[in-house]
JSON list of C-alpha atoms in Angstrom, two decimals:
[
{"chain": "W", "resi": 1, "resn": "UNK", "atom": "CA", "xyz": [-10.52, 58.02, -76.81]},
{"chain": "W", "resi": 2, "resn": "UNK", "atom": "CA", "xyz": [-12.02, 55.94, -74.24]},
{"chain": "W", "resi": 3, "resn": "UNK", "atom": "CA", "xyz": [-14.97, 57.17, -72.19]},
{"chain": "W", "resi": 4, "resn": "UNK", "atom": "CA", "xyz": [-14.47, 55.58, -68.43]},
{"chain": "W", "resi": 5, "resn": "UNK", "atom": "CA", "xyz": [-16.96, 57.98, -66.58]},
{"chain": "W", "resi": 6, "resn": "UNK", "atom": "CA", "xyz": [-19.01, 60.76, -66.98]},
{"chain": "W", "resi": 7, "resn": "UNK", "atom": "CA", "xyz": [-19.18, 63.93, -63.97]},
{"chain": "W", "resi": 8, "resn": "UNK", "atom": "CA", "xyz": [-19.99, 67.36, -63.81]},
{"chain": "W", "resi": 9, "resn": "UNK", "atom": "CA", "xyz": [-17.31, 69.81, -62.64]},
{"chain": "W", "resi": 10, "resn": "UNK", "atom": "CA", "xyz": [-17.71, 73.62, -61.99]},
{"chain": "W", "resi": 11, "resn": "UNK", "atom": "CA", "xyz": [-14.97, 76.26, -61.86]},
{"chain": "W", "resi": 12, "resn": "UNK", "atom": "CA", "xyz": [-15.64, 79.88, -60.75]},
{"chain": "W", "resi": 13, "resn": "UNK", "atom": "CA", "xyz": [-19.01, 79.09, -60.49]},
{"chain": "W", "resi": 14, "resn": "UNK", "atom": "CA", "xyz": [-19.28, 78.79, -64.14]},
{"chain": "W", "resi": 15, "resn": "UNK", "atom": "CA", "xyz": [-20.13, 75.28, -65.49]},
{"chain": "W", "resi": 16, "resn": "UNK", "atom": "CA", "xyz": [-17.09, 73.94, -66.97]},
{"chain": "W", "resi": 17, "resn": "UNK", "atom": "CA", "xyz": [-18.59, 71.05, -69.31]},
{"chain": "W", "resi": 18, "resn": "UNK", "atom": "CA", "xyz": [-22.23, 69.40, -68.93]},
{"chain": "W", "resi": 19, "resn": "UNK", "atom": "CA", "xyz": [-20.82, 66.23, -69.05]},
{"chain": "W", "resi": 20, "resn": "UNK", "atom": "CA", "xyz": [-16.65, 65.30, -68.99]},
{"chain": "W", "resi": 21, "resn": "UNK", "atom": "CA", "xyz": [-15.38, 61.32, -69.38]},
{"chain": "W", "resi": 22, "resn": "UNK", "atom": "CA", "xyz": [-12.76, 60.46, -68.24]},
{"chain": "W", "resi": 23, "resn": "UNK", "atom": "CA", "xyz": [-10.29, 59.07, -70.60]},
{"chain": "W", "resi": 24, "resn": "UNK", "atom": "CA", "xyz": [-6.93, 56.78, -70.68]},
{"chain": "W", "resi": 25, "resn": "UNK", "atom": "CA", "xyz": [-5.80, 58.76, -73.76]},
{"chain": "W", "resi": 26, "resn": "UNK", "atom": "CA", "xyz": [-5.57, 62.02, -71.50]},
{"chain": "W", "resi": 27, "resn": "UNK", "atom": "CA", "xyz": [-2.87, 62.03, -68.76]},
{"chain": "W", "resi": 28, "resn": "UNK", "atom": "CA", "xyz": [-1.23, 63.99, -66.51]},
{"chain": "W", "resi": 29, "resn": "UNK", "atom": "CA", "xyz": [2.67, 64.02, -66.54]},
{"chain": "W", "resi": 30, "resn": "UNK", "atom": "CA", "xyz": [4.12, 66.06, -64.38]},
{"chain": "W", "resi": 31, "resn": "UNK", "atom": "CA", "xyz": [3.35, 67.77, -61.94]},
{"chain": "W", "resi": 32, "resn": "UNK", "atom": "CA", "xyz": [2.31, 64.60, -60.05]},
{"chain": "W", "resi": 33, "resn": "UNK", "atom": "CA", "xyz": [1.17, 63.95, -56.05]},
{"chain": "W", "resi": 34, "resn": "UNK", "atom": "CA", "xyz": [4.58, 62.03, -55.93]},
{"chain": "W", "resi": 35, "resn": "UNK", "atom": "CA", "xyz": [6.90, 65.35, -57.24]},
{"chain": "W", "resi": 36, "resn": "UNK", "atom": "CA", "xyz": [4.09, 68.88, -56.71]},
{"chain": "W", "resi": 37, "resn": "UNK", "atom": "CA", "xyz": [4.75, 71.47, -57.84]},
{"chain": "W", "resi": 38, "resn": "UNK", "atom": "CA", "xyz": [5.37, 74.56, -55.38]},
{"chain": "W", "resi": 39, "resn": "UNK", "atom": "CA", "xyz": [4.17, 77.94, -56.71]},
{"chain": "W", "resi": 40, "resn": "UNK", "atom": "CA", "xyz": [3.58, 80.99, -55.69]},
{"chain": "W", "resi": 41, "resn": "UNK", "atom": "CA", "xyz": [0.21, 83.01, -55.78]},
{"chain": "W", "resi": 42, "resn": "UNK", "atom": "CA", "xyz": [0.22, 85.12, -59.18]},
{"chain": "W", "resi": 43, "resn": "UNK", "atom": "CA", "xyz": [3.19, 83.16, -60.30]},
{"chain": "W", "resi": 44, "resn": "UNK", "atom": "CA", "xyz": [2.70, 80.23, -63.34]},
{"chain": "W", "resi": 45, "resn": "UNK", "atom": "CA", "xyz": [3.90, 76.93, -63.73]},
{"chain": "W", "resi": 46, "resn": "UNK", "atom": "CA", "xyz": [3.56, 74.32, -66.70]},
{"chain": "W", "resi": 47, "resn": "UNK", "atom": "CA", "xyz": [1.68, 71.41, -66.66]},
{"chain": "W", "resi": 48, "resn": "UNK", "atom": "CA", "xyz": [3.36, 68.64, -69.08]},
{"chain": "W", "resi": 49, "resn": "UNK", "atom": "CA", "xyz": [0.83, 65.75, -70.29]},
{"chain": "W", "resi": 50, "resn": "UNK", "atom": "CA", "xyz": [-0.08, 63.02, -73.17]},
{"chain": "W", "resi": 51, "resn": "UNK", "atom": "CA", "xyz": [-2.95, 63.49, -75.22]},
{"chain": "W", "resi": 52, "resn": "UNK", "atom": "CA", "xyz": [-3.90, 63.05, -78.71]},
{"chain": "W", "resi": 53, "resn": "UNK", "atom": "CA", "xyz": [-4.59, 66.52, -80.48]},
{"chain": "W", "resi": 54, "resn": "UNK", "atom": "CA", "xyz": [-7.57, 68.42, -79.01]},
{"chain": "W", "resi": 55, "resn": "UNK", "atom": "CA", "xyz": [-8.89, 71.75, -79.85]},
{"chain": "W", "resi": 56, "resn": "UNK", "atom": "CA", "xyz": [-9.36, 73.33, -76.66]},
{"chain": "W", "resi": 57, "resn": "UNK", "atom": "CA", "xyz": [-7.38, 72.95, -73.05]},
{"chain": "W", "resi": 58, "resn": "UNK", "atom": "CA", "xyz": [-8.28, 74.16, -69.43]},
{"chain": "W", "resi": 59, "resn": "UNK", "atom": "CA", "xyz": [-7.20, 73.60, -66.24]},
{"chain": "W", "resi": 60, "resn": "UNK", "atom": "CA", "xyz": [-8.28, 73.86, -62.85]},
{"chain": "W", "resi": 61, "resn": "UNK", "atom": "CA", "xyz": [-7.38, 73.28, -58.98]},
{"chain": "W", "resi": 62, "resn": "UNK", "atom": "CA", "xyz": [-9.44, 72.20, -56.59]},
{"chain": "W", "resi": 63, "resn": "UNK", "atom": "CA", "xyz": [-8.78, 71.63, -53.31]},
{"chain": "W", "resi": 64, "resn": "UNK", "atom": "CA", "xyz": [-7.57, 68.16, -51.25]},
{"chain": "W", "resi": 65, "resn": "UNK", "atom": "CA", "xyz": [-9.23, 68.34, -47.74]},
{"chain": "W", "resi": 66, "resn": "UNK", "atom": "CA", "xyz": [-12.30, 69.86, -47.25]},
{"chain": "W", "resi": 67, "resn": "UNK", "atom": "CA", "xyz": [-15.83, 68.82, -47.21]},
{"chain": "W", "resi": 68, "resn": "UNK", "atom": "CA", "xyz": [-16.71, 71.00, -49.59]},
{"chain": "W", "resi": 69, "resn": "UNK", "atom": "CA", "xyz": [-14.51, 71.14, -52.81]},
{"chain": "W", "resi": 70, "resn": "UNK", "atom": "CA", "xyz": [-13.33, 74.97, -53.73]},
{"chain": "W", "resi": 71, "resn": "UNK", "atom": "CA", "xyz": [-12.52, 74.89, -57.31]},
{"chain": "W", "resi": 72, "resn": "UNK", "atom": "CA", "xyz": [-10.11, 77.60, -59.14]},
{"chain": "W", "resi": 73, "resn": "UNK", "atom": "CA", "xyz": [-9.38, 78.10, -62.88]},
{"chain": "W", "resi": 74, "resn": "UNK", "atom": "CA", "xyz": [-6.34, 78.40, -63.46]},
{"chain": "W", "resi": 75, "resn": "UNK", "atom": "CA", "xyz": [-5.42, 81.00, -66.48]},
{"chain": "W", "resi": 76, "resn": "UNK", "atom": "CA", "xyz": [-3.46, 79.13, -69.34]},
{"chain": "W", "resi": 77, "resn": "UNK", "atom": "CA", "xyz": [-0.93, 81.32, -70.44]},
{"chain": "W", "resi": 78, "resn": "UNK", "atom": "CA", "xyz": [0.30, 78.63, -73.86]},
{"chain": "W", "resi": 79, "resn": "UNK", "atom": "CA", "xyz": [-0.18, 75.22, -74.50]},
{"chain": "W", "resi": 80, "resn": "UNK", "atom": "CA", "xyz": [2.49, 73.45, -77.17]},
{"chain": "W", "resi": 81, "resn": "UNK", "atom": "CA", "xyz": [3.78, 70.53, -77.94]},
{"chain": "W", "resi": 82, "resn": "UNK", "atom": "CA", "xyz": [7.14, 69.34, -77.93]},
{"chain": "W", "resi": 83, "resn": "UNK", "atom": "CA", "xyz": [7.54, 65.49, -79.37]},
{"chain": "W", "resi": 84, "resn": "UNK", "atom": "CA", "xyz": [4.74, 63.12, -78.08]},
{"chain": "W", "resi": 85, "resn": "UNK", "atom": "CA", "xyz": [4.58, 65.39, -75.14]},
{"chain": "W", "resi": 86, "resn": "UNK", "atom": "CA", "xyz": [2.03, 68.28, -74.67]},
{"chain": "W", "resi": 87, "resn": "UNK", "atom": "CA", "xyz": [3.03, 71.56, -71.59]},
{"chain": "W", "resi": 88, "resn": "UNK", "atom": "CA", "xyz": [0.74, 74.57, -70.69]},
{"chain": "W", "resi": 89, "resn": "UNK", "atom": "CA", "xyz": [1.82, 77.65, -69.02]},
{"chain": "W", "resi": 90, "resn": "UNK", "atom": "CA", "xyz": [-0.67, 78.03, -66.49]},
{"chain": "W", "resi": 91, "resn": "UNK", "atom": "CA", "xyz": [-0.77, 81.13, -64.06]},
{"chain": "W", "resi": 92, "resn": "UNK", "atom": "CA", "xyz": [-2.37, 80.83, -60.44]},
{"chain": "W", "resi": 93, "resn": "UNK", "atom": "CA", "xyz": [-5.03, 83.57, -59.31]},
{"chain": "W", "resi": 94, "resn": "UNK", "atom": "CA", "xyz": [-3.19, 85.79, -56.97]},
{"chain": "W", "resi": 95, "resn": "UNK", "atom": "CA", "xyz": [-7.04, 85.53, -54.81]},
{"chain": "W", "resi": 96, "resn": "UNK", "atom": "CA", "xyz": [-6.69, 81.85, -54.14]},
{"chain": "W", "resi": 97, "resn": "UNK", "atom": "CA", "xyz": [-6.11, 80.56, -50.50]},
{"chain": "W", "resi": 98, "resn": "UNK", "atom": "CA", "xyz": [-2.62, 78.97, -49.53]},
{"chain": "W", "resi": 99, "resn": "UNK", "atom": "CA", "xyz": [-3.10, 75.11, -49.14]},
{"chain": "W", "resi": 100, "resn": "UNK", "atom": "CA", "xyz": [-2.16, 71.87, -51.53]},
{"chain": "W", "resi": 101, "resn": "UNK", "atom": "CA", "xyz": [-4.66, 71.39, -54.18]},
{"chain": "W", "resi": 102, "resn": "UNK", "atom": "CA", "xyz": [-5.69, 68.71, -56.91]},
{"chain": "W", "resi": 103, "resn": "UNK", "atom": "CA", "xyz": [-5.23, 69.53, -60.97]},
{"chain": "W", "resi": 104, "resn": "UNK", "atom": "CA", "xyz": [-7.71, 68.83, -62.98]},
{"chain": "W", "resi": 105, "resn": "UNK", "atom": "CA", "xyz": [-6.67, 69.00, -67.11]},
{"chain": "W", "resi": 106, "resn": "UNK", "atom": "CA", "xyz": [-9.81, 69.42, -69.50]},
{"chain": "W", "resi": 107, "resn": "UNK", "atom": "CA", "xyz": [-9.64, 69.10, -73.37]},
{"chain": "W", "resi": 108, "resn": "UNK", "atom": "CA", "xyz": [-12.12, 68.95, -75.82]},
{"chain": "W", "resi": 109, "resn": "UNK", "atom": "CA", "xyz": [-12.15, 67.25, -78.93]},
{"chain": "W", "resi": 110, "resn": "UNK", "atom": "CA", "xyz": [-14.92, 67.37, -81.11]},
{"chain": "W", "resi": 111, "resn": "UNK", "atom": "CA", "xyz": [-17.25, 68.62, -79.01]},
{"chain": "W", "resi": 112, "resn": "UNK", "atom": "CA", "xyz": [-16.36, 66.12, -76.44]},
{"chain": "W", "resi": 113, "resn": "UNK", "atom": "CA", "xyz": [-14.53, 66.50, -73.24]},
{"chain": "W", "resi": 114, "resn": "UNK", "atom": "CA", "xyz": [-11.88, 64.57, -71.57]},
{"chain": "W", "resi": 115, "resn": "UNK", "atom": "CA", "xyz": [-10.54, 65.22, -68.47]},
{"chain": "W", "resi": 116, "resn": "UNK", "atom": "CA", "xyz": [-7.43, 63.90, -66.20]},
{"chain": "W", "resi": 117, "resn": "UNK", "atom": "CA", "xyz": [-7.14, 64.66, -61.90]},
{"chain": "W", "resi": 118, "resn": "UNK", "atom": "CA", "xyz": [-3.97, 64.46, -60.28]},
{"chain": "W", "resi": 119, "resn": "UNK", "atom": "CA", "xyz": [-4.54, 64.41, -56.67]},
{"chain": "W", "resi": 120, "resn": "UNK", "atom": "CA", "xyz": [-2.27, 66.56, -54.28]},
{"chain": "W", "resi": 121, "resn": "UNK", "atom": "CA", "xyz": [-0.24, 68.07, -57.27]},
{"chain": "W", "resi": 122, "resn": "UNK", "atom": "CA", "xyz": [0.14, 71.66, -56.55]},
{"chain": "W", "resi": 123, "resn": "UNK", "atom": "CA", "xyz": [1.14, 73.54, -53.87]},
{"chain": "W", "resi": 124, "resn": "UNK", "atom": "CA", "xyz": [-0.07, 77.04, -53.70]},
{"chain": "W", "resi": 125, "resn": "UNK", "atom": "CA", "xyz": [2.16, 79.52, -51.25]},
{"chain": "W", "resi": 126, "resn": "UNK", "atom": "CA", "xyz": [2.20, 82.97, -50.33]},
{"chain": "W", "resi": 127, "resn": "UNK", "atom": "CA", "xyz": [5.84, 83.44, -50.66]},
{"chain": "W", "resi": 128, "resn": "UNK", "atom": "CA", "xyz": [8.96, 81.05, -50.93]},
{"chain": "W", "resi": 129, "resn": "UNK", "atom": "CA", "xyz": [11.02, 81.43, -47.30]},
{"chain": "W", "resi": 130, "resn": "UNK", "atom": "CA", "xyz": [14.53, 81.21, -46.84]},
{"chain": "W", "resi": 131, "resn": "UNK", "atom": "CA", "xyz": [14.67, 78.66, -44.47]},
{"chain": "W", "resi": 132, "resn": "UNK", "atom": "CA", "xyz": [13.71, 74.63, -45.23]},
{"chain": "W", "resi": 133, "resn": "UNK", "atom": "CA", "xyz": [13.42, 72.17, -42.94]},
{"chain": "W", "resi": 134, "resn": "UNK", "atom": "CA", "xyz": [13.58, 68.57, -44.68]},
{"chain": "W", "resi": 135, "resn": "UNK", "atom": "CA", "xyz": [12.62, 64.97, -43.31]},
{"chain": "W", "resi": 136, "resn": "UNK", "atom": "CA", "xyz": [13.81, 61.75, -44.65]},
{"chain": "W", "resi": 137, "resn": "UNK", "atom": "CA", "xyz": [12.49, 58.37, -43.42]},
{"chain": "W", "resi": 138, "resn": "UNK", "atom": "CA", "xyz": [13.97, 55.58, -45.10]},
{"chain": "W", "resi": 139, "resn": "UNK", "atom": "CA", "xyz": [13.25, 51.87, -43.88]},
{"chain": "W", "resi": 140, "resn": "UNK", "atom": "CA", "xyz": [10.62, 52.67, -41.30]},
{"chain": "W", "resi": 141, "resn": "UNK", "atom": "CA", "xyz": [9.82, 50.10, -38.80]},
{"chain": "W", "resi": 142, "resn": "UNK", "atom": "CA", "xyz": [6.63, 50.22, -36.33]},
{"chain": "W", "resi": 143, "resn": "UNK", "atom": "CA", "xyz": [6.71, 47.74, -33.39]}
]
């Protein structure tokens, strides 16, 4: 795998890896900023990504737009692996505040670990309504 960077992250206040890289070999699949997922609080969801084999996997949200980053683990429920693809079953703390959030994956292999962000990704919610309001804008034009 190759090493791009190296960071710290923390997750409930615990410190999640002295030093992560992030790697090409690890990435993020679905969900994506482009198609988030929208779950509810206490509810899971699975996160599908490429990776080589690893020997542990976590996962995390933190959130999008605030000065200071809040970061949540996020409980994985399974992890498998169907063809070249990998999904975990993750399950959202029914504590953590409604807003849109960025994933983080995490794997370690051989000591070593790798992780992948995925800005905007998930969408945490109290509870699904009844009513939707929807907005398309095709072919914009300004001026």
């Amino acid at each position: 795998m190759k090493e791009k960077e190296t960071t710290s992250f923390y997750a409930s206040e615990i410190k999640y890896a002295e030093i992560i890289s992030e790697s090409d070999d690890v990435k993020i699949i679905h969900p994506l900023s482009t198609y988030p997922v929208i779950v509810e609080k206490g509810e899971n969801f699975t996160i599908t990504f490429s990776s080589e084999n690893f020997d542990e996997f976590h996962a995390f949200i933190s959130t999008s737009y605030e000065p200071v980053v809040d970061e949540i683990e996020l409980s994985v429920d399974d992890v498998w692996q169907d063809n070249a693809r990998w999904h975990a079953s993750v399950t959202v703390p029914l504590s953590t505040p409604e807003e849109l959030y960025n994933l983080t994956i995490v794997i370690e292999k051989d000591g070593t670990n790798f992780y992948c962000t995925e800005p905007r990704a998930v969408s945490v919610i109290d509870e699904f309504s009844d009513s939707f309001s929807f907005v398309h804008v095709s072919d914009f034009h300004i001026g």
